[in-house]
Amino acid sequence: MSAARRGVGLFSLSFRGATAATGGFASPAAVSMPLVSSRAMAFSLRLHSRLEAHGISSPLYLKTSHSSQSSAKTNDSTTVGTSLPTLEIDAFKRSAALKRPTSPHLFIYQPQLTWGLSFFHRVSGGILGVALYGGAIWYVLSPFTSAAVATYVAGFPWIVKFVAKLGLTLPLAYHTFNGLRHLFWDTATKYGLSLTGVYQTGYAVIAVSAAVGVWFAL
């Protein structure tokens, strides 16, 4: 028996049960849920057949649920109702059978300027926070004076001092200018929220941040 014919058979049984539960008249409320259940069941059975035809272990399981049994109490305290078949799907097994990733991750997305700037805005904020609070705690707890630290750092090679300062000035400049860019978005101007405006302001933030960061690090 084909999947579609089995779905129709399930719908027919559900329709008869709904008719019996309403005393011979199938109300729209009584038929709507069996109709939806039968259509979902027919689709699931077709999917089951196609997976089995391609040699893929089907993640679909059928069982009869008695918890979803609809019941109606009549005046003589008798219960009338039918149990409807339900479908259980193992989502992890289905994803593994279809070779889908179980969770989205950065490596499946195409690199774009928009999400890259958003990512580095959060990274630069984290770097500045760690540098600010970590440096303040170290300064309070350290037994060295500011003059002693300055004398010690002055003995480093120029390139070491330049790279160290650049590690602070670049995140600071980028986080500042990109923050101003976000504030500009809050004005809801047509240019700022357009695709052209987003990319142009993004490239401008990168250029200005690099120039200011290098200038302060020299």
Short mmCIF file of C-alpha atoms in Angstrom, two decimals:
data_model
loop_
_atom_site.label_atom_id
_atom_site.label_comp_id
_atom_site.label_asym_id
_atom_site.label_seq_id
_atom_site.Cartn_x
_atom_site.Cartn_y
_atom_site.Cartn_z
CA MET A 1 0.00 0.00 0.00
CA SER A 2 1.42 3.42 -0.95
CA ALA A 3 2.12 6.14 1.59
CA ALA A 4 -0.62 8.41 0.19
CA ARG A 5 -3.25 5.62 0.38
CA ARG A 6 -2.23 4.85 3.91
CA GLY A 7 -2.60 8.54 4.79
CA VAL A 8 -6.08 8.55 3.25
CA GLY A 9 -6.96 5.44 5.25
CA LEU A 10 -5.86 7.10 8.46
CA PHE A 11 -7.93 10.14 7.63
CA SER A 12 -10.97 7.92 6.95
CA LEU A 13 -10.63 6.23 10.33
CA SER A 14 -10.19 9.56 12.09
CA PHE A 15 -13.24 10.98 10.30
CA ARG A 16 -15.38 8.01 11.38
CA GLY A 17 -14.21 8.38 14.97
CA ALA A 18 -15.02 12.07 14.94
CA THR A 19 -18.45 11.33 13.49
CA ALA A 20 -19.18 8.73 16.17
CA ALA A 21 -18.04 11.10 18.92
CA THR A 22 -20.49 13.79 17.79
CA GLY A 23 -23.52 11.49 17.46
CA GLY A 24 -23.44 11.09 13.69
CA PHE A 25 -22.59 14.69 12.75
CA ALA A 26 -18.91 15.57 12.22
CA SER A 27 -18.45 19.14 13.43
CA PRO A 28 -15.59 21.25 12.00
CA ALA A 29 -13.86 21.26 15.42
CA ALA A 30 -13.96 17.47 15.59
CA VAL A 31 -12.67 16.94 12.05
CA SER A 32 -9.98 19.65 11.85
CA MET A 33 -7.44 17.94 14.12
CA PRO A 34 -7.78 14.47 12.51
CA LEU A 35 -7.46 16.13 9.12
CA VAL A 36 -4.21 17.84 10.07
CA SER A 37 -2.92 14.65 11.74
CA SER A 38 -3.71 12.54 8.64
CA ARG A 39 -1.96 14.96 6.30
CA ALA A 40 1.14 15.05 8.53
CA MET A 41 1.05 11.26 8.75
CA ALA A 42 0.81 10.87 4.96
CA PHE A 43 3.74 13.23 4.43
CA SER A 44 5.80 11.42 7.07
CA LEU A 45 5.09 8.04 5.49
CA ARG A 46 6.16 9.33 2.08
CA LEU A 47 9.37 10.62 3.64
CA HIS A 48 9.86 7.27 5.35
CA SER A 49 9.47 5.42 2.03
CA ARG A 50 11.91 7.69 0.21
CA LEU A 51 14.56 7.33 2.91
CA GLU A 52 14.22 3.56 2.90
CA ALA A 53 14.40 3.51 -0.93
CA HIS A 54 17.76 5.32 -0.80
CA GLY A 55 19.11 2.99 1.85
CA ILE A 56 18.91 5.57 4.66
CA SER A 57 17.75 4.41 8.06
CA SER A 58 14.45 6.14 8.65
CA PRO A 59 14.19 8.17 11.88
CA LEU A 60 10.39 7.91 11.89
CA TYR A 61 8.53 5.87 14.45
CA LEU A 62 4.81 5.23 14.62
CA LYS A 63 2.88 4.47 17.75
CA THR A 64 -0.66 4.79 19.02
CA SER A 65 -1.01 7.44 21.68
CA HIS A 66 -3.72 6.94 24.26
CA SER A 67 -2.90 10.23 25.98
CA SER A 68 -4.24 12.17 22.99
CA GLN A 69 -7.51 10.25 22.99
CA SER A 70 -10.42 12.62 22.65
CA SER A 71 -13.35 11.89 24.89
CA ALA A 72 -16.84 13.36 25.30
CA LYS A 73 -19.10 12.73 28.26
CA THR A 74 -22.75 12.21 27.48
CA ASN A 75 -25.71 12.58 29.83
CA ASP A 76 -25.57 8.88 30.84
CA SER A 77 -21.89 9.29 31.93
CA THR A 78 -20.54 7.13 29.07
CA THR A 79 -17.26 8.00 27.35
CA VAL A 80 -17.03 8.01 23.57
CA GLY A 81 -13.75 8.52 21.71
CA THR A 82 -11.06 7.02 19.50
CA SER A 83 -7.29 6.87 19.85
CA LEU A 84 -5.35 8.59 17.06
CA PRO A 85 -1.91 7.49 15.80
CA THR A 86 0.88 9.95 16.54
CA LEU A 87 4.36 10.37 15.08
CA GLU A 88 7.66 10.56 16.97
CA ILE A 89 10.73 11.93 15.19
CA ASP A 90 14.28 11.69 16.51
CA ALA A 91 15.68 15.05 15.38
CA PHE A 92 19.32 14.13 15.97
CA LYS A 93 18.99 10.86 14.07
CA ARG A 94 17.27 12.63 11.18
CA SER A 95 20.03 15.27 10.98
CA ALA A 96 22.71 12.58 11.06
CA ALA A 97 20.95 10.56 8.31
CA LEU A 98 20.73 13.63 6.07
CA LYS A 99 24.31 14.67 6.97
CA ARG A 100 23.22 18.02 8.37
CA PRO A 101 25.18 19.94 11.04
CA THR A 102 23.47 19.69 14.41
CA SER A 103 24.10 23.38 15.17
CA PRO A 104 24.97 26.45 13.08
CA HIS A 105 28.57 27.64 13.38
CA LEU A 106 30.75 30.36 11.88
CA PHE A 107 32.56 28.11 9.42
CA ILE A 108 29.45 27.39 7.31
CA TYR A 109 28.76 31.07 6.56
CA GLN A 110 30.35 33.04 3.75
CA PRO A 111 32.75 35.71 5.12
CA GLN A 112 31.08 39.13 4.95
CA LEU A 113 32.07 42.60 6.08
CA THR A 114 28.88 43.09 8.11
CA TRP A 115 29.17 40.16 10.50
CA GLY A 116 32.96 40.53 10.62
CA LEU A 117 32.73 44.10 11.94
CA SER A 118 30.06 43.06 14.41
CA PHE A 119 32.24 40.18 15.65
CA PHE A 120 35.35 42.32 16.11
CA HIS A 121 33.34 45.04 17.84
CA ARG A 122 32.58 42.51 20.60
CA VAL A 123 36.16 41.23 20.61
CA SER A 124 37.61 44.74 20.92
CA GLY A 125 35.21 45.50 23.76
CA GLY A 126 36.37 42.38 25.59
CA ILE A 127 40.05 43.28 25.07
CA LEU A 128 39.52 46.80 26.39
CA GLY A 129 37.58 45.52 29.40
CA VAL A 130 40.27 43.01 30.35
CA ALA A 131 43.03 45.60 29.82
CA LEU A 132 41.23 48.25 31.88
CA TYR A 133 40.20 46.15 34.87
CA GLY A 134 43.24 43.88 34.74
CA GLY A 135 45.62 46.82 34.53
CA ALA A 136 43.87 48.65 37.36
CA ILE A 137 43.97 45.58 39.64
CA TRP A 138 47.62 44.95 38.78
CA TYR A 139 48.50 48.63 39.46
CA VAL A 140 46.84 48.54 42.89
CA LEU A 141 48.34 45.22 43.98
CA SER A 142 51.78 45.64 42.39
CA PRO A 143 54.60 46.83 44.68
CA PHE A 144 56.20 48.76 41.81
CA THR A 145 55.78 52.50 41.31
CA SER A 146 54.85 54.16 38.03
CA ALA A 147 58.35 55.55 37.60
CA ALA A 148 59.88 52.10 38.06
CA VAL A 149 57.51 50.57 35.49
CA ALA A 150 58.24 53.37 32.98
CA THR A 151 61.98 52.88 33.39
CA TYR A 152 61.62 49.12 32.91
CA VAL A 153 59.48 49.48 29.75
CA ALA A 154 61.86 52.08 28.29
CA GLY A 155 64.53 49.40 28.01
CA PHE A 156 62.48 47.30 25.56
CA PRO A 157 63.26 47.39 21.82
CA TRP A 158 61.22 49.84 19.76
CA ILE A 159 59.38 47.19 17.80
CA VAL A 160 58.24 45.45 21.01
CA LYS A 161 56.87 48.68 22.43
CA PHE A 162 55.17 49.52 19.12
CA VAL A 163 53.40 46.14 18.90
CA ALA A 164 52.35 46.31 22.56
CA LYS A 165 50.89 49.80 22.16
CA LEU A 166 49.25 48.82 18.88
CA GLY A 167 47.50 45.97 20.69
CA LEU A 168 45.74 48.61 22.80
CA THR A 169 45.32 51.54 20.40
CA LEU A 170 43.75 49.53 17.56
CA PRO A 171 40.94 47.98 19.68
CA LEU A 172 40.34 51.36 21.34
CA ALA A 173 40.15 53.25 18.03
CA TYR A 174 38.01 50.59 16.34
CA HIS A 175 35.58 50.23 19.26
CA THR A 176 35.21 54.02 19.45
CA PHE A 177 34.58 54.69 15.75
CA ASN A 178 32.41 51.63 15.23
CA GLY A 179 30.40 52.66 18.32
CA LEU A 180 29.81 56.05 16.69
CA ARG A 181 28.70 54.15 13.58
CA HIS A 182 26.13 52.27 15.65
CA LEU A 183 24.89 55.55 17.13
CA PHE A 184 24.53 56.85 13.58
CA TRP A 185 22.34 53.84 12.80
CA ASP A 186 20.08 54.80 15.71
CA THR A 187 19.09 57.93 13.80
CA ALA A 188 17.39 55.59 11.29
CA THR A 189 18.52 57.56 8.26
CA LYS A 190 17.91 56.08 4.84
CA TYR A 191 21.61 56.11 3.94
CA GLY A 192 22.83 54.66 7.22
CA LEU A 193 20.54 51.64 7.09
CA SER A 194 20.91 50.99 3.35
CA LEU A 195 23.19 48.22 2.11
CA THR A 196 25.44 50.77 0.41
CA GLY A 197 25.64 52.91 3.52
CA VAL A 198 26.41 49.95 5.77
CA TYR A 199 29.34 48.87 3.60
CA GLN A 200 30.70 52.37 3.00
CA THR A 201 30.66 53.30 6.68
CA GLY A 202 32.18 49.91 7.50
CA TYR A 203 35.16 50.47 5.21
CA ALA A 204 35.50 54.02 6.59
CA VAL A 205 35.63 52.70 10.16
CA ILE A 206 38.38 50.21 9.21
CA ALA A 207 40.49 52.89 7.51
CA VAL A 208 40.12 55.51 10.24
CA SER A 209 40.69 52.99 13.03
CA ALA A 210 43.90 51.71 11.40
CA ALA A 211 45.24 55.24 10.84
CA VAL A 212 44.45 56.47 14.36
CA GLY A 213 45.65 53.26 16.01
CA VAL A 214 49.02 53.34 14.23
CA TRP A 215 49.43 57.06 14.87
CA PHE A 216 48.93 56.67 18.63
CA ALA A 217 51.22 53.63 18.75
CA LEU A 218 54.18 55.50 17.14
#
